[in-house]
């Protein structure tokens, strides 16, 4: 079960519900497992200097030294699962979105907490930094998107009140895209808060978004297993097709050349497939790790909850 994917050059990170982070060599079956979380891992991102960060259901954020495969720092302070991470453009600050309703700001070098941003009335599902690193944007189950001043820790404004929970954010230059529980997929102008595009289709919930390296394409994954490709210049839907694998598309990321997408879901594998063609071409995993099949690891009830109910619900 891949909760998140993050590519960098020839490598990719996957975060899994089996409590591990995978460091993959793209195009090769080799993988290094980073073990240290005490519960399901929900996200993993690369940091500058051969480092990575991950977080999940154990309420913790771990910074990894990828040269050794060892944890360099364990950041604790949240009181709920940490659903998403983002790193500032200069690589100095890590932001964490937690289901305890807060956003944590952490110093990457020291591993110390700078502040906790509070104000949301529900779980925080995603977080992104502005291009200059001065602001951080957060999306919540309370249906709002808010911006915060990184230096002061103060909320600056509420950009969106959607009505349904907002699951995922994507920022590029002067626009911000978001996906919500009700299937709402919209793009707003950060300068005026005006709506630039409404890409909502009759599928829900929206679970993942990704931007191509040149910013020209956006990919959107949903709970019914589809991926939508959008031209960000015209906001025209270029493609809308069934993704590789089965079930919800939890995670999406473009490869460095923008020609392929990495997708993760409930399968015990991550998939890479070309953007230009409706073609399944998995190359990142070929062996089952028995997470979803071994009855000694997970009961059938828990397995079904992970496959279906956990798309929208937590315990």
PDB file of C-alpha atoms in Angstrom:
ATOM      1  CA  UNK A   1       0.000   0.000   0.000  1.00  0.00           C
ATOM      2  CA  UNK A   2       1.792   3.081  -1.207  1.00  0.00           C
ATOM      3  CA  UNK A   3       0.542   6.166   0.573  1.00  0.00           C
ATOM      4  CA  UNK A   4       2.968   8.526  -1.146  1.00  0.00           C
ATOM      5  CA  UNK A   5       5.604   8.577  -3.874  1.00  0.00           C
ATOM      6  CA  UNK A   6       8.393  11.092  -4.387  1.00  0.00           C
ATOM      7  CA  UNK A   7      10.900  10.931  -7.268  1.00  0.00           C
ATOM      8  CA  UNK A   8      14.316  12.602  -7.451  1.00  0.00           C
ATOM      9  CA  UNK A   9      16.562  11.901 -10.416  1.00  0.00           C
ATOM     10  CA  UNK A  10      17.003   8.131 -10.683  1.00  0.00           C
ATOM     11  CA  UNK A  11      15.542   7.462  -7.239  1.00  0.00           C
ATOM     12  CA  UNK A  12      12.059   7.419  -5.741  1.00  0.00           C
ATOM     13  CA  UNK A  13      10.664   7.154  -2.231  1.00  0.00           C
ATOM     14  CA  UNK A  14       7.491   5.282  -1.361  1.00  0.00           C
ATOM     15  CA  UNK A  15       5.631   5.458   1.942  1.00  0.00           C
ATOM     16  CA  UNK A  16       3.713   2.339   2.888  1.00  0.00           C
ATOM     17  CA  UNK A  17       1.078   1.122   5.328  1.00  0.00           C
ATOM     18  CA  UNK A  18       3.511  -1.663   6.307  1.00  0.00           C
ATOM     19  CA  UNK A  19       5.404   0.892   8.470  1.00  0.00           C
ATOM     20  CA  UNK A  20       8.317   1.236   6.036  1.00  0.00           C
ATOM     21  CA  UNK A  21       9.766   3.687   3.524  1.00  0.00           C
ATOM     22  CA  UNK A  22      11.185   2.310   0.276  1.00  0.00           C
ATOM     23  CA  UNK A  23      14.117   3.951  -1.520  1.00  0.00           C
ATOM     24  CA  UNK A  24      13.979   2.736  -5.139  1.00  0.00           C
ATOM     25  CA  UNK A  25      16.264   2.956  -8.146  1.00  0.00           C
ATOM     26  CA  UNK A  26      13.919   3.732 -11.060  1.00  0.00           C
ATOM     27  CA  UNK A  27      14.074   1.137 -13.821  1.00  0.00           C
ATOM     28  CA  UNK A  28      15.627  -1.372 -11.458  1.00  0.00           C
ATOM     29  CA  UNK A  29      14.162  -3.799  -8.933  1.00  0.00           C
ATOM     30  CA  UNK A  30      16.615  -2.818  -6.227  1.00  0.00           C
ATOM     31  CA  UNK A  31      15.147  -1.221  -3.110  1.00  0.00           C
ATOM     32  CA  UNK A  32      16.414  -0.155   0.296  1.00  0.00           C
ATOM     33  CA  UNK A  33      13.905  -0.294   3.158  1.00  0.00           C
ATOM     34  CA  UNK A  34      14.044   2.464   5.757  1.00  0.00           C
ATOM     35  CA  UNK A  35      12.633   1.074   8.995  1.00  0.00           C
ATOM     36  CA  UNK A  36      11.883   3.136  12.085  1.00  0.00           C
ATOM     37  CA  UNK A  37       8.210   4.092  12.149  1.00  0.00           C
ATOM     38  CA  UNK A  38       5.925   2.351  14.633  1.00  0.00           C
ATOM     39  CA  UNK A  39       2.814   2.554  12.430  1.00  0.00           C
ATOM     40  CA  UNK A  40       1.720   3.131   8.832  1.00  0.00           C
ATOM     41  CA  UNK A  41       3.801   5.682   6.920  1.00  0.00           C
ATOM     42  CA  UNK A  42       1.696   8.253   5.058  1.00  0.00           C
ATOM     43  CA  UNK A  43       4.247  10.402   3.245  1.00  0.00           C
ATOM     44  CA  UNK A  44       7.929  10.582   2.325  1.00  0.00           C
ATOM     45  CA  UNK A  45       9.829  13.394   0.621  1.00  0.00           C
ATOM     46  CA  UNK A  46      13.411  14.080  -0.408  1.00  0.00           C
ATOM     47  CA  UNK A  47      15.410  16.749   1.416  1.00  0.00           C
ATOM     48  CA  UNK A  48      18.629  18.457   0.275  1.00  0.00           C
ATOM     49  CA  UNK A  49      21.935  16.724   0.930  1.00  0.00           C
ATOM     50  CA  UNK A  50      21.014  13.049   0.446  1.00  0.00           C
ATOM     51  CA  UNK A  51      18.311  13.200   3.091  1.00  0.00           C
ATOM     52  CA  UNK A  52      14.624  12.343   3.256  1.00  0.00           C
ATOM     53  CA  UNK A  53      11.745  12.851   5.664  1.00  0.00           C
ATOM     54  CA  UNK A  54       8.735  10.655   6.390  1.00  0.00           C
ATOM     55  CA  UNK A  55       5.714  10.686   8.687  1.00  0.00           C
ATOM     56  CA  UNK A  56       2.654   8.653   9.505  1.00  0.00           C
ATOM     57  CA  UNK A  57       0.273   7.135  12.018  1.00  0.00           C
ATOM     58  CA  UNK A  58       2.816   7.044  14.857  1.00  0.00           C
ATOM     59  CA  UNK A  59       2.499  10.873  15.102  1.00  0.00           C
ATOM     60  CA  UNK A  60       6.233  11.215  14.329  1.00  0.00           C
ATOM     61  CA  UNK A  61       8.371  12.811  11.616  1.00  0.00           C
ATOM     62  CA  UNK A  62      11.666  11.077  10.844  1.00  0.00           C
ATOM     63  CA  UNK A  63      14.605  12.594   8.941  1.00  0.00           C
ATOM     64  CA  UNK A  64      16.720   9.948   7.180  1.00  0.00           C
ATOM     65  CA  UNK A  65      20.349   9.893   6.085  1.00  0.00           C
ATOM     66  CA  UNK A  66      20.015   8.164   2.711  1.00  0.00           C
ATOM     67  CA  UNK A  67      23.738   7.379   2.520  1.00  0.00           C
ATOM     68  CA  UNK A  68      23.472   5.107   5.560  1.00  0.00           C
ATOM     69  CA  UNK A  69      19.749   4.315   5.552  1.00  0.00           C
ATOM     70  CA  UNK A  70      19.560   5.367   9.213  1.00  0.00           C
ATOM     71  CA  UNK A  71      17.271   7.804  10.988  1.00  0.00           C
ATOM     72  CA  UNK A  72      19.072  11.086  11.746  1.00  0.00           C
ATOM     73  CA  UNK A  73      16.321  12.736  13.784  1.00  0.00           C
ATOM     74  CA  UNK A  74      12.899  11.823  15.134  1.00  0.00           C
ATOM     75  CA  UNK A  75      10.573  14.796  15.566  1.00  0.00           C
ATOM     76  CA  UNK A  76       7.706  14.346  18.007  1.00  0.00           C
ATOM     77  CA  UNK A  77       5.027  16.720  19.224  1.00  0.00           C
ATOM     78  CA  UNK A  78       1.913  16.013  17.193  1.00  0.00           C
ATOM     79  CA  UNK A  79      -1.021  14.265  18.864  1.00  0.00           C
ATOM     80  CA  UNK A  80      -2.441  12.717  15.719  1.00  0.00           C
ATOM     81  CA  UNK A  81      -1.226  11.050  12.550  1.00  0.00           C
ATOM     82  CA  UNK A  82       0.996  13.191  10.331  1.00  0.00           C
ATOM     83  CA  UNK A  83      -0.590  13.057   6.894  1.00  0.00           C
ATOM     84  CA  UNK A  84       1.683  15.261   4.787  1.00  0.00           C
ATOM     85  CA  UNK A  85       5.094  16.950   4.709  1.00  0.00           C
ATOM     86  CA  UNK A  86       6.616  19.833   2.770  1.00  0.00           C
ATOM     87  CA  UNK A  87      10.099  21.357   2.784  1.00  0.00           C
ATOM     88  CA  UNK A  88      10.805  25.071   2.317  1.00  0.00           C
ATOM     89  CA  UNK A  89      12.543  26.154  -0.915  1.00  0.00           C
ATOM     90  CA  UNK A  90      15.845  26.714   0.930  1.00  0.00           C
ATOM     91  CA  UNK A  91      15.595  23.295   2.608  1.00  0.00           C
ATOM     92  CA  UNK A  92      15.803  24.725   6.133  1.00  0.00           C
ATOM     93  CA  UNK A  93      12.237  24.251   7.378  1.00  0.00           C
ATOM     94  CA  UNK A  94       9.981  21.196   7.318  1.00  0.00           C
ATOM     95  CA  UNK A  95       6.197  21.598   7.610  1.00  0.00           C
ATOM     96  CA  UNK A  96       3.979  18.763   8.845  1.00  0.00           C
ATOM     97  CA  UNK A  97       0.194  18.485   8.464  1.00  0.00           C
ATOM     98  CA  UNK A  98      -1.442  16.501  11.249  1.00  0.00           C
ATOM     99  CA  UNK A  99      -4.876  15.114  12.004  1.00  0.00           C
ATOM    100  CA  UNK A 100      -4.596  16.753  15.425  1.00  0.00           C
ATOM    101  CA  UNK A 101      -5.586  19.977  13.597  1.00  0.00           C
ATOM    102  CA  UNK A 102      -2.169  21.596  13.610  1.00  0.00           C
ATOM    103  CA  UNK A 103       0.726  22.313  11.270  1.00  0.00           C
ATOM    104  CA  UNK A 104       4.194  21.786  12.710  1.00  0.00           C
ATOM    105  CA  UNK A 105       7.230  23.801  11.603  1.00  0.00           C
ATOM    106  CA  UNK A 106      10.546  22.043  12.241  1.00  0.00           C
ATOM    107  CA  UNK A 107      14.196  22.987  11.837  1.00  0.00           C
ATOM    108  CA  UNK A 108      15.692  20.428   9.456  1.00  0.00           C
ATOM    109  CA  UNK A 109      19.279  20.816  10.707  1.00  0.00           C
ATOM    110  CA  UNK A 110      18.556  20.436  14.427  1.00  0.00           C
ATOM    111  CA  UNK A 111      15.300  18.482  14.335  1.00  0.00           C
ATOM    112  CA  UNK A 112      13.748  20.923  16.811  1.00  0.00           C
ATOM    113  CA  UNK A 113      10.191  22.235  16.645  1.00  0.00           C
ATOM    114  CA  UNK A 114       9.904  25.922  15.740  1.00  0.00           C
ATOM    115  CA  UNK A 115       6.183  26.282  16.342  1.00  0.00           C
ATOM    116  CA  UNK A 116       2.788  24.643  15.978  1.00  0.00           C
ATOM    117  CA  UNK A 117       0.282  26.501  13.795  1.00  0.00           C
ATOM    118  CA  UNK A 118      -3.228  26.101  15.187  1.00  0.00           C
ATOM    119  CA  UNK A 119      -6.604  27.389  14.060  1.00  0.00           C
ATOM    120  CA  UNK A 120      -8.147  24.704  11.883  1.00  0.00           C
ATOM    121  CA  UNK A 121     -11.325  23.104  13.239  1.00  0.00           C
ATOM    122  CA  UNK A 122     -10.486  19.667  11.868  1.00  0.00           C
ATOM    123  CA  UNK A 123      -7.690  17.409  10.692  1.00  0.00           C
ATOM    124  CA  UNK A 124      -5.038  19.011   8.483  1.00  0.00           C
ATOM    125  CA  UNK A 125      -4.526  16.879   5.370  1.00  0.00           C
ATOM    126  CA  UNK A 126      -1.906  18.708   3.322  1.00  0.00           C
ATOM    127  CA  UNK A 127       0.609  21.536   3.461  1.00  0.00           C
ATOM    128  CA  UNK A 128       2.737  23.420   0.878  1.00  0.00           C
ATOM    129  CA  UNK A 129       5.203  26.321   0.982  1.00  0.00           C
ATOM    130  CA  UNK A 130       4.976  29.438  -1.153  1.00  0.00           C
ATOM    131  CA  UNK A 131       7.670  29.860  -3.804  1.00  0.00           C
ATOM    132  CA  UNK A 132       9.598  32.323  -1.626  1.00  0.00           C
ATOM    133  CA  UNK A 133       9.214  30.205   1.521  1.00  0.00           C
ATOM    134  CA  UNK A 134       7.612  33.029   3.507  1.00  0.00           C
ATOM    135  CA  UNK A 135       4.152  31.440   3.647  1.00  0.00           C
ATOM    136  CA  UNK A 136       2.819  27.958   4.210  1.00  0.00           C
ATOM    137  CA  UNK A 137      -0.639  26.885   2.994  1.00  0.00           C
ATOM    138  CA  UNK A 138      -2.689  24.221   4.775  1.00  0.00           C
ATOM    139  CA  UNK A 139      -5.754  22.203   3.734  1.00  0.00           C
ATOM    140  CA  UNK A 140      -8.139  20.754   6.286  1.00  0.00           C
ATOM    141  CA  UNK A 141     -11.086  18.475   6.815  1.00  0.00           C
ATOM    142  CA  UNK A 142     -12.899  21.591   8.029  1.00  0.00           C
ATOM    143  CA  UNK A 143     -13.176  22.577   4.350  1.00  0.00           C
ATOM    144  CA  UNK A 144     -10.795  25.529   4.529  1.00  0.00           C
ATOM    145  CA  UNK A 145      -7.434  26.419   3.018  1.00  0.00           C
ATOM    146  CA  UNK A 146      -5.418  28.867   5.127  1.00  0.00           C
ATOM    147  CA  UNK A 147      -2.092  30.649   4.757  1.00  0.00           C
ATOM    148  CA  UNK A 148       0.408  31.220   7.577  1.00  0.00           C
ATOM    149  CA  UNK A 149       3.427  33.452   8.002  1.00  0.00           C
ATOM    150  CA  UNK A 150       6.418  31.182   8.601  1.00  0.00           C
ATOM    151  CA  UNK A 151       8.442  33.749  10.547  1.00  0.00           C
ATOM    152  CA  UNK A 152       5.703  34.774  13.000  1.00  0.00           C
ATOM    153  CA  UNK A 153       3.586  31.624  13.015  1.00  0.00           C
ATOM    154  CA  UNK A 154       0.447  33.727  12.532  1.00  0.00           C
ATOM    155  CA  UNK A 155      -2.452  32.967  10.187  1.00  0.00           C
ATOM    156  CA  UNK A 156      -2.534  35.537   7.375  1.00  0.00           C
ATOM    157  CA  UNK A 157      -5.833  34.697   5.665  1.00  0.00           C
ATOM    158  CA  UNK A 158      -8.378  32.062   4.734  1.00  0.00           C
ATOM    159  CA  UNK A 159      -8.268  31.473   0.991  1.00  0.00           C
ATOM    160  CA  UNK A 160     -11.030  28.890   0.553  1.00  0.00           C
ATOM    161  CA  UNK A 161     -14.079  27.666   2.413  1.00  0.00           C
ATOM    162  CA  UNK A 162     -15.114  24.684   0.336  1.00  0.00           C
ATOM    163  CA  UNK A 163     -17.780  23.125   2.537  1.00  0.00           C
ATOM    164  CA  UNK A 164     -16.328  19.618   2.242  1.00  0.00           C
ATOM    165  CA  UNK A 165     -12.947  18.495   3.503  1.00  0.00           C
ATOM    166  CA  UNK A 166      -9.942  19.426   1.367  1.00  0.00           C
ATOM    167  CA  UNK A 167      -7.524  16.521   0.912  1.00  0.00           C
ATOM    168  CA  UNK A 168      -4.676  17.747  -1.263  1.00  0.00           C
ATOM    169  CA  UNK A 169      -2.912  20.909  -2.465  1.00  0.00           C
ATOM    170  CA  UNK A 170      -0.680  21.762  -5.419  1.00  0.00           C
ATOM    171  CA  UNK A 171       1.036  25.131  -5.801  1.00  0.00           C
ATOM    172  CA  UNK A 172       2.824  26.563  -8.828  1.00  0.00           C
ATOM    173  CA  UNK A 173       3.901  30.188  -9.196  1.00  0.00           C
ATOM    174  CA  UNK A 174       0.755  32.268  -8.682  1.00  0.00           C
ATOM    175  CA  UNK A 175      -1.923  29.549  -8.587  1.00  0.00           C
ATOM    176  CA  UNK A 176      -3.015  26.939  -6.085  1.00  0.00           C
ATOM    177  CA  UNK A 177      -4.976  23.797  -7.007  1.00  0.00           C
ATOM    178  CA  UNK A 178      -6.896  21.694  -4.515  1.00  0.00           C
ATOM    179  CA  UNK A 179      -8.875  18.457  -4.396  1.00  0.00           C
ATOM    180  CA  UNK A 180     -11.688  17.712  -1.963  1.00  0.00           C
ATOM    181  CA  UNK A 181     -13.713  14.867  -0.488  1.00  0.00           C
ATOM    182  CA  UNK A 182     -16.753  15.660  -2.654  1.00  0.00           C
ATOM    183  CA  UNK A 183     -14.671  15.440  -5.839  1.00  0.00           C
ATOM    184  CA  UNK A 184     -14.192  19.191  -6.121  1.00  0.00           C
ATOM    185  CA  UNK A 185     -11.063  19.971  -8.140  1.00  0.00           C
ATOM    186  CA  UNK A 186     -10.417  23.674  -8.487  1.00  0.00           C
ATOM    187  CA  UNK A 187      -7.637  26.164  -9.182  1.00  0.00           C
ATOM    188  CA  UNK A 188      -7.455  29.619  -7.605  1.00  0.00           C
ATOM    189  CA  UNK A 189      -5.321  32.681  -8.268  1.00  0.00           C
ATOM    190  CA  UNK A 190      -3.204  33.465  -5.206  1.00  0.00           C
ATOM    191  CA  UNK A 191      -3.195  37.179  -5.892  1.00  0.00           C
ATOM    192  CA  UNK A 192      -6.950  37.677  -6.116  1.00  0.00           C
ATOM    193  CA  UNK A 193      -8.404  34.380  -4.801  1.00  0.00           C
ATOM    194  CA  UNK A 194     -10.380  34.241  -8.078  1.00  0.00           C
ATOM    195  CA  UNK A 195     -11.222  30.801  -9.464  1.00  0.00           C
ATOM    196  CA  UNK A 196      -9.140  30.024 -12.555  1.00  0.00           C
ATOM    197  CA  UNK A 197     -10.605  26.590 -13.314  1.00  0.00           C
ATOM    198  CA  UNK A 198     -13.152  24.080 -12.084  1.00  0.00           C
ATOM    199  CA  UNK A 199     -12.009  20.596 -13.139  1.00  0.00           C
ATOM    200  CA  UNK A 200     -14.543  18.677 -11.067  1.00  0.00           C
ATOM    201  CA  UNK A 201     -15.722  15.385 -12.542  1.00  0.00           C
ATOM    202  CA  UNK A 202     -18.272  12.907 -11.222  1.00  0.00           C
ATOM    203  CA  UNK A 203     -15.740  11.003  -9.099  1.00  0.00           C
ATOM    204  CA  UNK A 204     -14.745  11.305  -5.460  1.00  0.00           C
ATOM    205  CA  UNK A 205     -12.784  11.763  -3.324  1.00  0.00           C
ATOM    206  CA  UNK A 206      -9.738  13.499  -4.814  1.00  0.00           C
ATOM    207  CA  UNK A 207      -6.724  11.911  -3.125  1.00  0.00           C
ATOM    208  CA  UNK A 208      -3.568  13.037  -4.930  1.00  0.00           C
ATOM    209  CA  UNK A 209      -2.099  15.690  -7.216  1.00  0.00           C
ATOM    210  CA  UNK A 210       1.220  16.099  -9.013  1.00  0.00           C
ATOM    211  CA  UNK A 211       2.879  18.727 -11.208  1.00  0.00           C
ATOM    212  CA  UNK A 212       5.226  18.004 -14.097  1.00  0.00           C
ATOM    213  CA  UNK A 213       8.772  19.412 -13.764  1.00  0.00           C
ATOM    214  CA  UNK A 214       8.093  22.152 -16.328  1.00  0.00           C
ATOM    215  CA  UNK A 215       4.777  23.050 -14.699  1.00  0.00           C
ATOM    216  CA  UNK A 216       2.876  22.424 -17.905  1.00  0.00           C
ATOM    217  CA  UNK A 217       0.825  19.468 -16.714  1.00  0.00           C
ATOM    218  CA  UNK A 218      -1.068  18.549 -13.584  1.00  0.00           C
ATOM    219  CA  UNK A 219      -2.140  15.032 -12.660  1.00  0.00           C
ATOM    220  CA  UNK A 220      -5.099  14.330 -10.375  1.00  0.00           C
ATOM    221  CA  UNK A 221      -5.839  10.940  -8.770  1.00  0.00           C
ATOM    222  CA  UNK A 222      -9.154   9.930  -7.206  1.00  0.00           C
ATOM    223  CA  UNK A 223     -10.753   7.270  -5.040  1.00  0.00           C
ATOM    224  CA  UNK A 224     -12.190   5.398  -8.018  1.00  0.00           C
ATOM    225  CA  UNK A 225      -8.807   4.653  -9.564  1.00  0.00           C
ATOM    226  CA  UNK A 226      -8.684   7.292 -12.302  1.00  0.00           C
ATOM    227  CA  UNK A 227      -5.952   9.781 -13.190  1.00  0.00           C
ATOM    228  CA  UNK A 228      -6.795  13.045 -14.954  1.00  0.00           C
ATOM    229  CA  UNK A 229      -4.077  14.920 -16.871  1.00  0.00           C
ATOM    230  CA  UNK A 230      -4.587  18.685 -17.249  1.00  0.00           C
ATOM    231  CA  UNK A 231      -2.778  21.292 -19.374  1.00  0.00           C
ATOM    232  CA  UNK A 232      -1.996  24.100 -16.901  1.00  0.00           C
ATOM    233  CA  UNK A 233      -1.744  26.774 -19.617  1.00  0.00           C
ATOM    234  CA  UNK A 234      -5.262  26.274 -20.969  1.00  0.00           C
ATOM    235  CA  UNK A 235      -6.749  24.244 -18.064  1.00  0.00           C
ATOM    236  CA  UNK A 236      -7.944  21.747 -20.645  1.00  0.00           C
ATOM    237  CA  UNK A 237      -8.267  18.084 -19.626  1.00  0.00           C
ATOM    238  CA  UNK A 238      -5.821  16.221 -21.891  1.00  0.00           C
ATOM    239  CA  UNK A 239      -6.463  12.722 -20.610  1.00  0.00           C
ATOM    240  CA  UNK A 240      -8.671  10.876 -18.163  1.00  0.00           C
ATOM    241  CA  UNK A 241      -8.029   7.182 -17.753  1.00  0.00           C
ATOM    242  CA  UNK A 242      -7.831   4.240 -15.390  1.00  0.00           C
ATOM    243  CA  UNK A 243      -4.517   4.246 -13.563  1.00  0.00           C
ATOM    244  CA  UNK A 244      -2.187   1.314 -13.128  1.00  0.00           C
ATOM    245  CA  UNK A 245      -3.110  -1.069 -10.347  1.00  0.00           C
ATOM    246  CA  UNK A 246      -6.394  -1.393  -8.478  1.00  0.00           C
ATOM    247  CA  UNK A 247      -8.477   0.886  -6.335  1.00  0.00           C
ATOM    248  CA  UNK A 248      -7.833   4.461  -5.170  1.00  0.00           C
ATOM    249  CA  UNK A 249      -4.851   6.450  -6.392  1.00  0.00           C
ATOM    250  CA  UNK A 250      -3.308   7.536  -3.103  1.00  0.00           C
ATOM    251  CA  UNK A 251      -0.185   9.090  -4.583  1.00  0.00           C
ATOM    252  CA  UNK A 252       1.136  10.553  -7.831  1.00  0.00           C
ATOM    253  CA  UNK A 253       4.464  12.010  -8.939  1.00  0.00           C
ATOM    254  CA  UNK A 254       5.980  12.833 -12.330  1.00  0.00           C
ATOM    255  CA  UNK A 255       9.430  11.505 -13.181  1.00  0.00           C
ATOM    256  CA  UNK A 256      12.216  14.029 -13.748  1.00  0.00           C
ATOM    257  CA  UNK A 257      11.676  14.220 -17.494  1.00  0.00           C
ATOM    258  CA  UNK A 258       7.912  14.597 -17.121  1.00  0.00           C
ATOM    259  CA  UNK A 259       7.266  11.703 -19.502  1.00  0.00           C
ATOM    260  CA  UNK A 260       5.982   9.243 -16.923  1.00  0.00           C
ATOM    261  CA  UNK A 261       3.915   9.140 -13.749  1.00  0.00           C
ATOM    262  CA  UNK A 262       4.619   7.145 -10.608  1.00  0.00           C
ATOM    263  CA  UNK A 263       1.403   5.997  -8.938  1.00  0.00           C
ATOM    264  CA  UNK A 264       0.677   4.278  -5.646  1.00  0.00           C
ATOM    265  CA  UNK A 265      -2.494   2.799  -4.175  1.00  0.00           C
ATOM    266  CA  UNK A 266      -3.686  -0.284  -2.333  1.00  0.00           C
ATOM    267  CA  UNK A 267      -1.511  -2.661  -4.365  1.00  0.00           C
ATOM    268  CA  UNK A 268       1.673  -3.970  -2.778  1.00  0.00           C
ATOM    269  CA  UNK A 269       3.635  -2.182  -5.511  1.00  0.00           C
ATOM    270  CA  UNK A 270       4.275   1.212  -7.052  1.00  0.00           C
ATOM    271  CA  UNK A 271       3.761   1.726 -10.779  1.00  0.00           C
ATOM    272  CA  UNK A 272       5.447   3.819 -13.452  1.00  0.00           C
ATOM    273  CA  UNK A 273       3.536   4.450 -16.666  1.00  0.00           C
ATOM    274  CA  UNK A 274       3.943   6.866 -19.608  1.00  0.00           C
ATOM    275  CA  UNK A 275       1.804   9.991 -19.593  1.00  0.00           C
ATOM    276  CA  UNK A 276       1.161  10.049 -23.329  1.00  0.00           C
ATOM    277  CA  UNK A 277      -0.436   6.595 -23.489  1.00  0.00           C
ATOM    278  CA  UNK A 278      -3.067   4.679 -21.571  1.00  0.00           C
ATOM    279  CA  UNK A 279      -0.546   1.958 -20.923  1.00  0.00           C
ATOM    280  CA  UNK A 280       0.255   0.117 -17.705  1.00  0.00           C
ATOM    281  CA  UNK A 281       3.978  -0.442 -17.310  1.00  0.00           C
ATOM    282  CA  UNK A 282       4.901  -1.320 -13.706  1.00  0.00           C
ATOM    283  CA  UNK A 283       8.651  -1.417 -13.166  1.00  0.00           C
ATOM    284  CA  UNK A 284       9.176  -0.651  -9.480  1.00  0.00           C
ATOM    285  CA  UNK A 285       8.114  -3.864  -7.745  1.00  0.00           C
ATOM    286  CA  UNK A 286       7.533  -7.452  -8.785  1.00  0.00           C
ATOM    287  CA  UNK A 287       7.343  -9.365  -5.532  1.00  0.00           C
ATOM    288  CA  UNK A 288       4.540  -9.367  -2.980  1.00  0.00           C
ATOM    289  CA  UNK A 289       5.598  -8.455   0.553  1.00  0.00           C
ATOM    290  CA  UNK A 290       2.606 -10.414   1.949  1.00  0.00           C
ATOM    291  CA  UNK A 291       1.243  -7.362   3.748  1.00  0.00           C
ATOM    292  CA  UNK A 292      -2.256  -7.798   2.305  1.00  0.00           C
ATOM    293  CA  UNK A 293      -2.267 -11.582   2.077  1.00  0.00           C
ATOM    294  CA  UNK A 294      -0.684 -12.952   5.245  1.00  0.00           C
ATOM    295  CA  UNK A 295      -3.442 -13.549   7.863  1.00  0.00           C
ATOM    296  CA  UNK A 296      -0.843 -13.455  10.641  1.00  0.00           C
ATOM    297  CA  UNK A 297       0.035  -9.862   9.721  1.00  0.00           C
ATOM    298  CA  UNK A 298      -3.457  -8.424   9.309  1.00  0.00           C
ATOM    299  CA  UNK A 299      -6.944  -9.712  10.017  1.00  0.00           C
ATOM    300  CA  UNK A 300      -9.497  -9.749   7.217  1.00  0.00           C
ATOM    301  CA  UNK A 301     -11.496  -6.973   8.882  1.00  0.00           C
ATOM    302  CA  UNK A 302      -8.471  -4.704   9.124  1.00  0.00           C
ATOM    303  CA  UNK A 303      -7.492  -5.583   5.573  1.00  0.00           C
ATOM    304  CA  UNK A 304     -10.916  -4.568   4.239  1.00  0.00           C
ATOM    305  CA  UNK A 305     -10.835  -1.352   6.266  1.00  0.00           C
ATOM    306  CA  UNK A 306      -7.446  -0.482   4.764  1.00  0.00           C
ATOM    307  CA  UNK A 307      -8.629  -1.305   1.239  1.00  0.00           C
ATOM    308  CA  UNK A 308     -11.956   0.534   1.320  1.00  0.00           C
ATOM    309  CA  UNK A 309     -13.046   2.477   4.407  1.00  0.00           C
ATOM    310  CA  UNK A 310      -9.719   4.201   5.033  1.00  0.00           C
ATOM    311  CA  UNK A 311     -10.105   6.163   1.797  1.00  0.00           C
ATOM    312  CA  UNK A 312     -12.331   8.518   3.796  1.00  0.00           C
ATOM    313  CA  UNK A 313     -12.271   7.361   7.413  1.00  0.00           C
ATOM    314  CA  UNK A 314      -9.824   6.876  10.249  1.00  0.00           C
ATOM    315  CA  UNK A 315     -10.329   5.034  13.521  1.00  0.00           C
TER     316      UNK A 315
END
